[in-house]
XYZ file of C-alpha atoms in Angstrom:
630
model
C 44.489 37.135 2.720
C 46.707 39.092 3.156
C 49.743 37.514 -0.422
C 53.321 36.467 1.794
C 55.847 34.782 0.326
C 56.706 31.101 1.085
C 59.714 32.301 2.981
C 58.026 34.995 3.853
C 54.819 33.065 5.269
C 57.738 30.784 6.982
C 59.510 33.646 9.452
C 56.512 35.258 9.884
C 55.031 31.363 11.179
C 58.700 31.140 13.138
C 58.813 34.820 15.095
C 54.163 34.304 15.679
C 55.139 30.809 18.088
C 57.744 32.061 19.756
C 55.732 35.670 20.564
C 53.454 33.331 21.188
C 54.904 31.204 23.646
C 56.826 33.887 25.622
C 54.104 35.689 25.266
C 50.818 33.895 25.442
C 47.800 33.880 25.164
C 47.177 36.515 22.207
C 43.924 37.870 20.906
C 44.739 37.629 17.467
C 45.163 41.302 17.792
C 47.581 41.442 20.381
C 49.939 38.492 17.916
C 49.696 40.905 15.327
C 50.919 44.021 17.207
C 53.971 41.558 18.263
C 55.652 41.454 14.598
C 54.923 44.525 12.796
C 57.727 44.200 11.692
C 56.710 41.509 9.392
C 53.706 44.747 8.015
C 50.447 45.719 9.426
C 48.351 44.363 12.365
C 45.832 43.811 9.845
C 47.708 42.006 7.002
C 49.431 40.201 9.943
C 45.889 39.406 11.508
C 45.365 37.799 8.208
C 48.129 35.228 8.058
C 47.915 34.234 12.509
C 43.734 33.493 11.547
C 44.939 31.102 8.919
C 48.703 29.359 10.482
C 48.435 25.829 10.715
C 50.625 25.186 13.369
C 49.844 21.608 16.020
C 51.303 23.636 18.902
C 48.939 26.619 18.459
C 45.471 26.321 20.682
C 42.852 28.480 20.336
C 40.726 29.426 24.082
C 37.159 29.611 25.123
C 38.563 33.411 25.933
C 39.202 33.548 21.650
C 42.570 33.997 22.939
C 45.603 32.358 21.320
C 47.904 29.600 23.652
C 51.814 27.460 22.723
C 50.718 23.992 23.679
C 53.621 23.207 24.007
C 54.395 25.644 27.378
C 51.188 24.373 28.680
C 51.571 20.594 28.242
C 54.752 20.275 28.814
C 56.071 18.640 31.960
C 51.996 17.367 33.191
C 49.517 13.624 32.896
C 46.709 12.672 31.975
C 45.105 9.282 32.519
C 43.118 6.682 31.702
C 41.172 3.993 32.749
C 41.184 1.082 30.378
C 39.065 -1.746 28.764
C 39.679 -4.985 27.137
C 39.627 -4.105 24.301
C 42.503 -1.132 24.654
C 44.458 -4.380 26.518
C 44.566 -5.999 23.576
C 44.942 -4.040 20.199
C 47.293 -1.395 22.579
C 45.800 1.242 21.967
C 43.828 3.479 23.371
C 40.874 5.579 23.136
C 41.729 9.252 23.474
C 37.805 11.577 24.478
C 38.115 12.344 26.974
C 41.192 11.512 28.774
C 43.785 12.618 25.864
C 42.266 14.765 24.268
C 44.447 17.887 25.092
C 47.862 15.967 24.561
C 47.137 14.924 21.145
C 48.889 17.689 19.380
C 51.644 15.701 20.640
C 51.253 12.150 19.129
C 52.903 13.336 15.821
C 54.072 10.361 13.002
C 57.522 10.615 14.801
C 57.446 9.419 18.000
C 56.688 5.698 19.115
C 53.950 7.398 20.801
C 51.129 7.889 17.725
C 47.419 10.163 17.308
C 45.970 7.965 14.650
C 41.986 8.222 13.009
C 40.656 5.179 14.697
C 39.120 3.297 12.447
C 42.647 3.726 10.191
C 44.338 2.271 13.603
C 41.193 0.037 14.418
C 42.081 -1.567 10.984
C 45.867 -1.963 11.282
C 46.074 -4.278 14.421
C 42.694 -5.997 13.419
C 40.829 -4.677 16.434
C 37.587 -4.160 16.848
C 35.573 -0.531 16.810
C 36.575 2.854 18.962
C 34.162 5.234 20.466
C 36.521 7.904 20.165
C 37.252 9.410 16.512
C 40.323 10.101 17.156
C 43.132 6.973 19.322
C 46.347 6.524 20.671
C 48.359 4.256 18.662
C 51.358 2.512 21.915
C 53.466 -0.112 20.707
C 52.680 -3.559 20.484
C 53.115 -5.223 23.612
C 52.447 -1.781 26.100
C 49.702 -3.017 27.899
C 50.315 -6.546 28.330
C 50.531 -6.992 31.570
C 47.679 -4.771 32.901
C 44.457 -5.261 33.704
C 40.469 -4.014 32.170
C 40.865 -1.280 35.065
C 43.736 -0.491 35.593
C 44.575 3.270 35.348
C 47.693 4.726 32.252
C 49.299 7.564 31.607
C 50.545 9.727 29.136
C 52.269 12.358 30.340
C 54.258 15.418 28.181
C 58.424 14.599 27.638
C 60.601 16.777 26.146
C 57.739 18.200 23.036
C 56.077 14.035 22.888
C 54.520 11.754 24.544
C 55.119 8.667 26.897
C 53.548 5.765 28.913
C 53.372 5.604 32.486
C 51.698 3.360 34.878
C 50.275 5.836 37.233
C 48.436 5.427 40.940
C 46.016 8.714 41.499
C 47.466 11.286 43.244
C 45.657 14.694 43.922
C 41.231 14.831 43.639
C 41.070 18.420 42.348
C 37.566 20.005 42.411
C 36.878 20.889 39.166
C 33.389 22.165 39.080
C 34.453 26.116 40.198
C 36.745 26.478 37.328
C 33.883 24.967 35.060
C 31.147 27.242 36.175
C 32.816 30.086 35.057
C 34.196 29.147 31.504
C 30.725 27.983 30.830
C 26.680 30.200 30.161
C 24.517 28.483 31.087
C 23.484 26.659 27.878
C 27.129 26.960 26.012
C 28.937 24.380 25.197
C 33.316 24.286 24.212
C 35.993 22.300 22.766
C 37.131 19.543 25.315
C 40.131 20.602 24.966
C 39.785 24.402 25.070
C 38.684 24.230 27.813
C 41.127 21.786 29.482
C 44.206 24.498 28.321
C 41.626 27.570 29.682
C 41.644 25.579 33.707
C 45.893 24.771 32.758
C 46.658 28.592 32.051
C 44.385 29.627 35.704
C 45.926 26.693 37.438
C 49.548 25.541 36.526
C 49.044 23.078 38.793
C 46.594 21.317 37.529
C 47.826 17.777 36.402
C 51.458 18.355 37.018
C 50.532 14.730 39.088
C 48.521 11.638 38.488
C 44.520 12.627 38.896
C 41.293 10.849 38.290
C 41.137 10.914 34.234
C 38.902 13.436 32.742
C 36.109 12.169 32.289
C 35.590 10.533 35.917
C 36.373 14.549 36.849
C 33.275 15.828 34.293
C 31.144 13.729 35.403
C 31.870 14.624 39.255
C 31.862 18.411 38.379
C 27.969 17.803 36.710
C 29.025 17.726 32.850
C 28.900 15.614 29.827
C 31.360 15.398 26.596
C 30.221 14.180 23.754
C 32.256 14.822 19.293
C 34.894 15.874 21.349
C 32.561 18.817 22.865
C 31.849 19.701 27.106
C 28.352 20.545 27.936
C 26.701 20.901 31.185
C 25.133 17.964 31.830
C 21.557 17.234 29.973
C 22.687 19.835 27.376
C 21.053 18.291 23.784
C 24.034 18.060 22.326
C 22.295 16.296 18.838
C 20.121 19.530 18.520
C 23.594 21.679 18.805
C 24.602 19.346 15.920
C 21.962 19.771 13.928
C 22.095 23.765 14.348
C 25.415 23.639 13.311
C 26.015 21.653 10.522
C 22.268 23.465 9.410
C 24.623 26.813 9.628
C 27.014 25.822 7.627
C 24.998 23.552 4.651
C 23.386 27.504 4.393
C 26.344 29.257 4.276
C 28.618 26.700 2.003
C 25.650 26.777 -0.468
C 24.354 29.921 0.021
C 21.165 28.742 1.051
C 18.161 30.525 3.693
C 17.555 29.466 6.702
C 14.806 27.315 5.672
C 16.113 25.883 3.091
C 19.128 24.534 4.694
C 17.459 23.074 7.330
C 15.042 20.644 4.160
C 18.927 20.127 2.926
C 19.922 18.425 6.133
C 16.469 16.912 6.963
C 17.119 15.289 3.448
C 19.935 14.177 4.239
C 19.584 12.879 7.760
C 16.602 10.614 6.375
C 18.131 8.980 3.633
C 21.017 7.962 6.582
C 18.242 6.861 8.207
C 17.352 4.662 5.481
C 20.714 3.455 4.727
C 21.398 2.173 8.170
C 18.298 0.500 8.954
C 18.259 -0.934 4.707
C 22.026 -2.615 6.047
C 20.111 -3.766 9.365
C 17.879 -5.452 7.581
C 15.428 -6.317 4.068
C 12.869 -4.328 3.563
C 11.177 -2.801 1.766
C 12.571 0.336 0.350
C 10.207 2.455 -1.333
C 7.123 1.471 0.896
C 9.763 3.345 3.695
C 9.773 6.667 1.761
C 5.759 5.974 0.654
C 5.507 7.002 5.173
C 8.437 8.429 5.812
C 7.705 11.218 2.767
C 3.909 11.400 3.276
C 4.290 11.142 6.883
C 5.401 15.264 6.263
C 5.445 16.069 2.697
C 5.739 19.721 3.276
C 9.204 19.510 5.312
C 11.203 19.170 1.826
C 8.807 22.868 0.006
C 12.472 24.320 0.495
C 14.442 21.969 -1.902
C 12.448 23.636 -4.410
C 15.359 25.875 -4.321
C 18.025 24.592 -6.945
C 20.951 25.297 -4.515
C 18.891 23.013 -2.237
C 18.999 20.328 -4.535
C 22.341 20.243 -5.560
C 23.047 20.762 -1.620
C 20.678 17.484 -1.281
C 22.748 15.552 -3.828
C 25.965 17.223 -2.295
C 26.002 16.559 1.479
C 24.724 12.927 1.360
C 24.745 11.478 -2.863
C 28.044 12.456 -3.673
C 29.594 9.242 -3.035
C 28.533 6.528 -5.120
C 26.405 3.522 -3.371
C 23.657 0.810 -4.960
C 22.270 1.567 -1.731
C 22.263 4.941 -1.382
C 20.501 5.512 -4.900
C 18.555 3.256 -4.588
C 16.869 5.201 -1.079
C 17.589 9.160 -2.546
C 15.116 7.152 -6.090
C 12.394 6.261 -3.242
C 12.451 8.857 -1.610
C 12.903 11.802 -4.490
C 9.769 9.501 -6.423
C 7.557 9.473 -3.839
C 7.985 13.714 -3.241
C 7.842 14.903 -7.171
C 4.600 12.177 -6.554
C 3.205 13.083 -3.280
C 4.507 16.774 -2.844
C 4.441 19.990 -2.794
C 4.161 21.565 -6.577
C 6.445 23.737 -6.044
C 9.286 20.910 -5.329
C 8.851 18.479 -7.823
C 11.467 19.871 -10.016
C 13.814 19.404 -7.340
C 12.292 15.919 -6.877
C 12.136 14.260 -10.722
C 16.371 16.033 -10.693
C 17.018 14.227 -7.478
C 15.722 11.365 -9.188
C 16.446 11.155 -12.181
C 20.466 11.527 -10.670
C 19.573 8.135 -8.447
C 18.007 6.067 -11.597
C 21.020 7.608 -14.209
C 23.556 6.138 -11.071
C 21.945 2.364 -11.446
C 22.629 2.595 -15.031
C 19.048 3.778 -16.190
C 19.764 6.658 -18.102
C 16.863 6.622 -20.364
C 14.806 6.537 -16.865
C 16.777 9.567 -16.337
C 16.279 11.666 -18.948
C 12.405 11.091 -18.069
C 12.780 12.297 -14.876
C 15.081 15.328 -16.209
C 12.021 16.527 -18.715
C 9.528 15.914 -16.182
C 11.720 18.227 -14.546
C 10.948 20.869 -17.041
C 7.509 20.509 -17.386
C 7.359 21.496 -14.360
C 9.874 24.475 -13.844
C 10.887 25.549 -17.667
C 14.000 27.260 -16.169
C 14.509 24.980 -13.575
C 18.431 24.905 -13.942
C 19.801 21.914 -13.054
C 18.042 19.286 -15.105
C 18.245 21.963 -18.151
C 21.962 21.146 -17.613
C 22.258 17.408 -17.669
C 19.349 17.595 -20.339
C 22.336 19.447 -22.760
C 24.985 17.265 -21.974
C 22.787 13.316 -22.706
C 22.321 15.639 -25.926
C 25.951 16.414 -26.548
C 26.310 12.759 -25.147
C 24.191 11.782 -28.862
C 25.990 14.164 -30.585
C 23.051 17.716 -30.863
C 25.409 20.180 -30.236
C 22.855 22.686 -31.741
C 20.322 20.923 -28.957
C 22.792 21.152 -26.486
C 23.906 24.837 -26.564
C 20.329 25.646 -27.342
C 18.962 23.960 -23.847
C 22.264 25.501 -22.274
C 21.417 29.165 -23.772
C 18.793 29.190 -21.401
C 20.870 28.550 -18.235
C 21.384 31.640 -15.884
C 25.476 31.327 -16.122
C 24.975 28.643 -19.271
C 27.280 30.410 -21.333
C 30.127 29.624 -18.193
C 29.722 25.728 -18.010
C 32.656 23.810 -19.618
C 30.109 22.066 -22.192
C 29.844 25.324 -23.440
C 33.080 26.012 -24.776
C 33.388 22.090 -25.493
C 30.913 22.235 -27.359
C 32.379 25.197 -29.774
C 34.767 22.391 -31.798
C 31.249 21.050 -33.315
C 28.535 23.123 -33.710
C 27.233 22.024 -37.047
C 28.291 24.071 -40.366
C 25.881 25.665 -41.781
C 24.605 25.786 -45.399
C 22.873 28.934 -45.944
C 22.856 28.311 -50.113
C 20.269 24.917 -49.207
C 17.101 25.005 -48.187
C 14.842 22.137 -46.029
C 13.799 20.758 -48.826
C 16.663 20.502 -50.890
C 19.642 17.440 -51.326
C 22.151 17.251 -48.983
C 25.668 19.002 -49.566
C 27.532 14.931 -48.401
C 26.062 13.401 -51.276
C 23.630 11.261 -49.129
C 20.946 11.930 -51.574
C 18.927 12.661 -48.549
C 16.797 16.295 -48.832
C 19.309 18.562 -46.501
C 16.672 18.623 -43.804
C 16.732 15.440 -42.784
C 20.365 14.298 -43.369
C 22.543 17.566 -41.781
C 20.426 20.362 -40.994
C 21.313 21.232 -37.679
C 24.086 18.071 -36.503
C 27.611 17.792 -37.057
C 30.137 16.938 -39.845
C 29.940 12.076 -39.513
C 33.885 13.634 -40.301
C 34.263 15.166 -36.853
C 32.391 12.699 -35.039
C 34.785 9.656 -36.415
C 38.146 11.021 -34.986
C 37.288 10.029 -31.651
C 38.092 13.912 -30.034
C 34.400 14.741 -29.390
C 34.042 11.174 -27.415
C 36.761 11.772 -25.383
C 36.009 14.795 -24.511
C 32.506 13.639 -23.565
C 34.290 11.218 -21.058
C 35.882 14.018 -20.008
C 32.903 15.645 -19.073
C 31.337 12.414 -17.600
C 34.455 12.773 -14.869
C 33.043 15.887 -13.824
C 30.568 14.681 -12.325
C 30.386 15.114 -8.056
C 30.587 11.110 -7.815
C 33.963 11.216 -8.826
C 35.443 14.823 -7.985
C 37.512 13.549 -5.344
C 39.774 11.083 -8.399
C 39.506 14.512 -10.429
C 40.466 16.609 -8.093
C 42.535 14.856 -6.189
C 45.110 13.665 -9.399
C 44.992 17.408 -10.966
C 46.765 18.814 -7.415
C 49.070 15.949 -7.319
C 50.144 17.023 -10.669
C 49.543 20.537 -9.890
C 51.530 21.005 -6.343
C 54.907 21.502 -7.235
C 53.696 25.335 -10.185
C 53.700 28.711 -9.098
C 50.548 30.481 -8.968
C 50.488 31.565 -12.295
C 51.517 28.368 -14.111
C 48.129 27.621 -11.699
C 45.570 30.143 -13.192
C 46.859 29.211 -16.614
C 46.327 25.558 -16.159
C 43.036 23.625 -16.761
C 42.065 20.422 -15.417
C 42.303 19.337 -19.158
C 45.747 20.041 -19.346
C 48.106 17.415 -18.190
C 48.220 13.838 -17.523
C 45.469 13.882 -14.532
C 42.634 13.672 -16.266
C 43.266 11.483 -18.782
C 44.753 8.670 -15.676
C 41.610 10.052 -13.214
C 39.400 8.229 -17.066
C 41.284 5.021 -17.960
C 43.617 4.545 -14.796
C 41.487 6.076 -12.208
C 38.159 3.955 -13.622
C 35.495 6.703 -14.837
C 35.860 5.734 -18.415
C 35.069 1.848 -18.387
C 31.408 3.768 -15.874
C 30.993 6.854 -18.958
C 30.596 3.541 -21.289
C 28.810 1.394 -19.182
C 26.381 4.640 -18.121
C 26.419 5.882 -21.576
C 25.989 3.765 -24.175
C 22.696 3.770 -24.665
C 23.082 7.757 -25.216
C 26.345 7.756 -27.796
C 26.427 6.486 -31.671
C 26.236 2.967 -32.485
C 30.114 4.307 -34.151
C 31.299 5.556 -30.948
C 30.644 3.147 -28.474
C 32.486 0.490 -30.474
C 35.139 2.668 -30.500
C 34.576 3.186 -26.482
C 34.980 0.111 -26.215
C 38.221 0.127 -28.083
C 39.630 2.305 -25.910
C 38.961 0.825 -23.043
C 42.042 -2.252 -24.045
C 45.083 0.753 -24.313
C 47.221 1.306 -21.774
C 49.390 5.241 -21.945
C 52.959 4.302 -23.203
C 56.509 7.032 -23.856
C 57.089 7.641 -27.275
C 59.655 9.287 -28.418
C 59.032 11.571 -31.554
C 60.615 10.392 -34.807
C 59.604 12.763 -37.381
C 56.083 15.413 -38.097
C 55.096 16.365 -41.364
C 52.371 17.883 -42.782
C 50.454 14.337 -42.231
C 50.923 14.172 -38.796
C 53.500 13.270 -36.359
C 55.389 10.056 -35.939
C 55.760 8.391 -32.405
C 57.962 5.486 -31.245
C 56.948 3.900 -29.063
C 59.647 3.129 -26.512
C 57.505 0.433 -25.077
C 56.665 -2.161 -27.851
C 58.697 -0.632 -30.716
C 56.153 -0.030 -32.380
C 55.838 3.298 -34.925
C 52.596 4.882 -34.971
C 51.182 7.740 -37.118
C 48.510 11.009 -34.963
C 47.181 14.365 -36.084
C 48.941 16.773 -34.863
C 47.802 16.571 -31.162
C 51.421 16.232 -30.323
C 54.105 19.271 -30.558
C 57.759 18.482 -30.251
C 60.833 18.074 -32.222
C 62.052 15.161 -33.452
C 63.959 13.680 -30.265
C 61.552 14.513 -27.929
C 60.276 11.856 -24.722
C 56.551 12.008 -24.282
C 53.599 10.229 -22.443
C 50.525 10.259 -24.284
C 47.650 7.532 -24.419
C 47.106 7.158 -28.313
C 44.087 6.510 -28.952
C 42.368 5.281 -32.438
C 39.360 5.765 -33.758
C 37.791 5.519 -37.494
C 39.588 8.574 -39.665
C 43.736 7.995 -37.581
C 45.180 8.055 -34.470
C 45.244 11.306 -31.734
C 47.412 12.059 -28.834
C 45.349 12.804 -24.720
C 47.806 13.489 -22.260
C 50.345 14.537 -22.659
C 53.138 15.491 -20.405
C 57.304 15.636 -21.932
C 60.023 14.006 -20.408
C 62.432 16.340 -18.506
C 65.215 13.264 -18.341
C 65.381 10.170 -19.774
C 65.801 8.890 -15.902
C 61.975 9.614 -15.306
C 60.834 8.315 -19.259
C 62.677 5.347 -17.430
C 60.419 5.335 -14.431
C 56.720 6.300 -16.152
C 57.945 2.685 -18.101
C 58.016 0.997 -15.228
C 55.439 2.278 -13.471
C 53.347 1.609 -16.648
C 54.194 -2.431 -16.599
C 53.154 -2.773 -13.144
C 50.192 -5.155 -13.181
C 49.017 -3.185 -10.077
C 48.675 -0.272 -11.226
C 48.245 2.938 -9.487
C 46.289 5.957 -10.590
C 48.713 8.069 -7.989
C 51.750 6.800 -8.586
C 50.865 7.613 -12.474
C 50.683 10.683 -11.958
C 53.258 11.479 -9.096
C 55.752 10.403 -11.529
C 54.519 12.127 -15.031
C 55.134 14.683 -12.603
C 58.176 14.485 -12.737
C 59.198 12.456 -8.921
C 59.242 13.379 -5.780
C 63.485 13.655 -5.105
C 64.216 13.745 -8.816
C 65.383 16.795 -9.872
C 68.810 15.568 -11.711
C 68.635 15.927 -15.679
C 70.675 13.391 -17.381
C 70.006 14.094 -20.456
């Protein structure tokens, strides 16, 4: 995609919409030729393809249309149910689907996700994914089965009580749009019908759902097809193709991945509805067709399974994954055992049984010695134990292992070589033990005692897929105002987002709970102490060869930290000061540009209900604070 700066992109978007309103419908190539003053047709086609605009509609014939020029003044009807009357919320699909772009947050009538709207109004679940939320009391005088209408007036939605004035026969027009076994987006079909016959829906007619039914069509998941169309098979086909594309899998690998995830979903539903023996259920289903998952042998397919079906941590889901994967490892094809043991290991790890997880990963390597995901998990476990040498060795067996964050982190903790000592010589540290049993291949204890490695272990733990939404969400929030060059230079270890995700986001507590059996005993003690340490705002008082003296503006106490803080006396920062046996160090350091920002951060930090998003927002500089008052 061609890069344009923000001003140029905004100008192109405005001009493009104006052209589409005047000249549309237009294909991408036709559209681009009307905007040649902004660049070549090829460059502009790239920009237009990614243009995000609620009034932009895509037609079944591949052309684009400006929806406000097509839908202004039209009315679409809907027949009410008791649930809708009680909540003043309308199911959007299929009747109101074509005009949902007009229900923005600024209007009295708005469009919302069904689950959120139902929760807001205390309503029963709705069938549609999206709903139309009316002002409270709008339907108070209505009865079950009454016909209501939503009209597009001056670019917003207007509510009407209506009666049917026309009964259009759409069967001939629909027949021209659909192939025998074709399926189309329901809203796109309606827009195309309006392009071909602008008189449609100028007066109230029967609801779209009823019109489609009479014409011999049915709808599902915002799609429309001839009656008898297999929506489930189509959905499976689309999902399989998407998984294959996203994870670079073959068709067979994607089929196996989707089948495994769907089986787990059915097991989850059964488990929620009724208590049952998950192990017996897994045994029956895996043994019914053990070869159906053979393509999960590919590491990419196994990772796709975990990411698609098990990324969100849930005890029932993890128990189902453990049962299915263990059964597959025991009774499935030999080629899939490495993948099955890895999946089982991921499940039991999240269930709090890390040593069982380690055993599964070791069995995965017995089945296939170079199986990458298992090697990586064992490398991270070795790091957690403090064995950088083994961790690096395991990473070295993975294609691309030297590019992992873990590999870079471990470089600071590689044991120092002492070539002057033989294996049976006394150790250099003065312990009196032989070098081979004391420090050969091990990091200096002072490196472990200063807390830096422990903190990095927690950071790497936070990169697990179940925490990705927390970490990336906060990181995106922190960096949303950075320039492209600054974004390229920044890493996840910079700034406050990762630290806030660890502590305010709860990941560090999960790290300690799940990794305490692996961590050295002294680190477990230190980590437990860190759980109670809050971030604060500090002023740099002085710097010296021994460290940096900080004044905590909250507690008014001073603390000396190692040289993890760059600054001069008078500078104000926000950081979390962690203590370790060898001293204190600061993490997640953010320089406060203004005194007002420092005051706001302190206020947020003092809150009993501290929210990670709010904290990162203020550490970034707030949403609308731009006055430098220092």
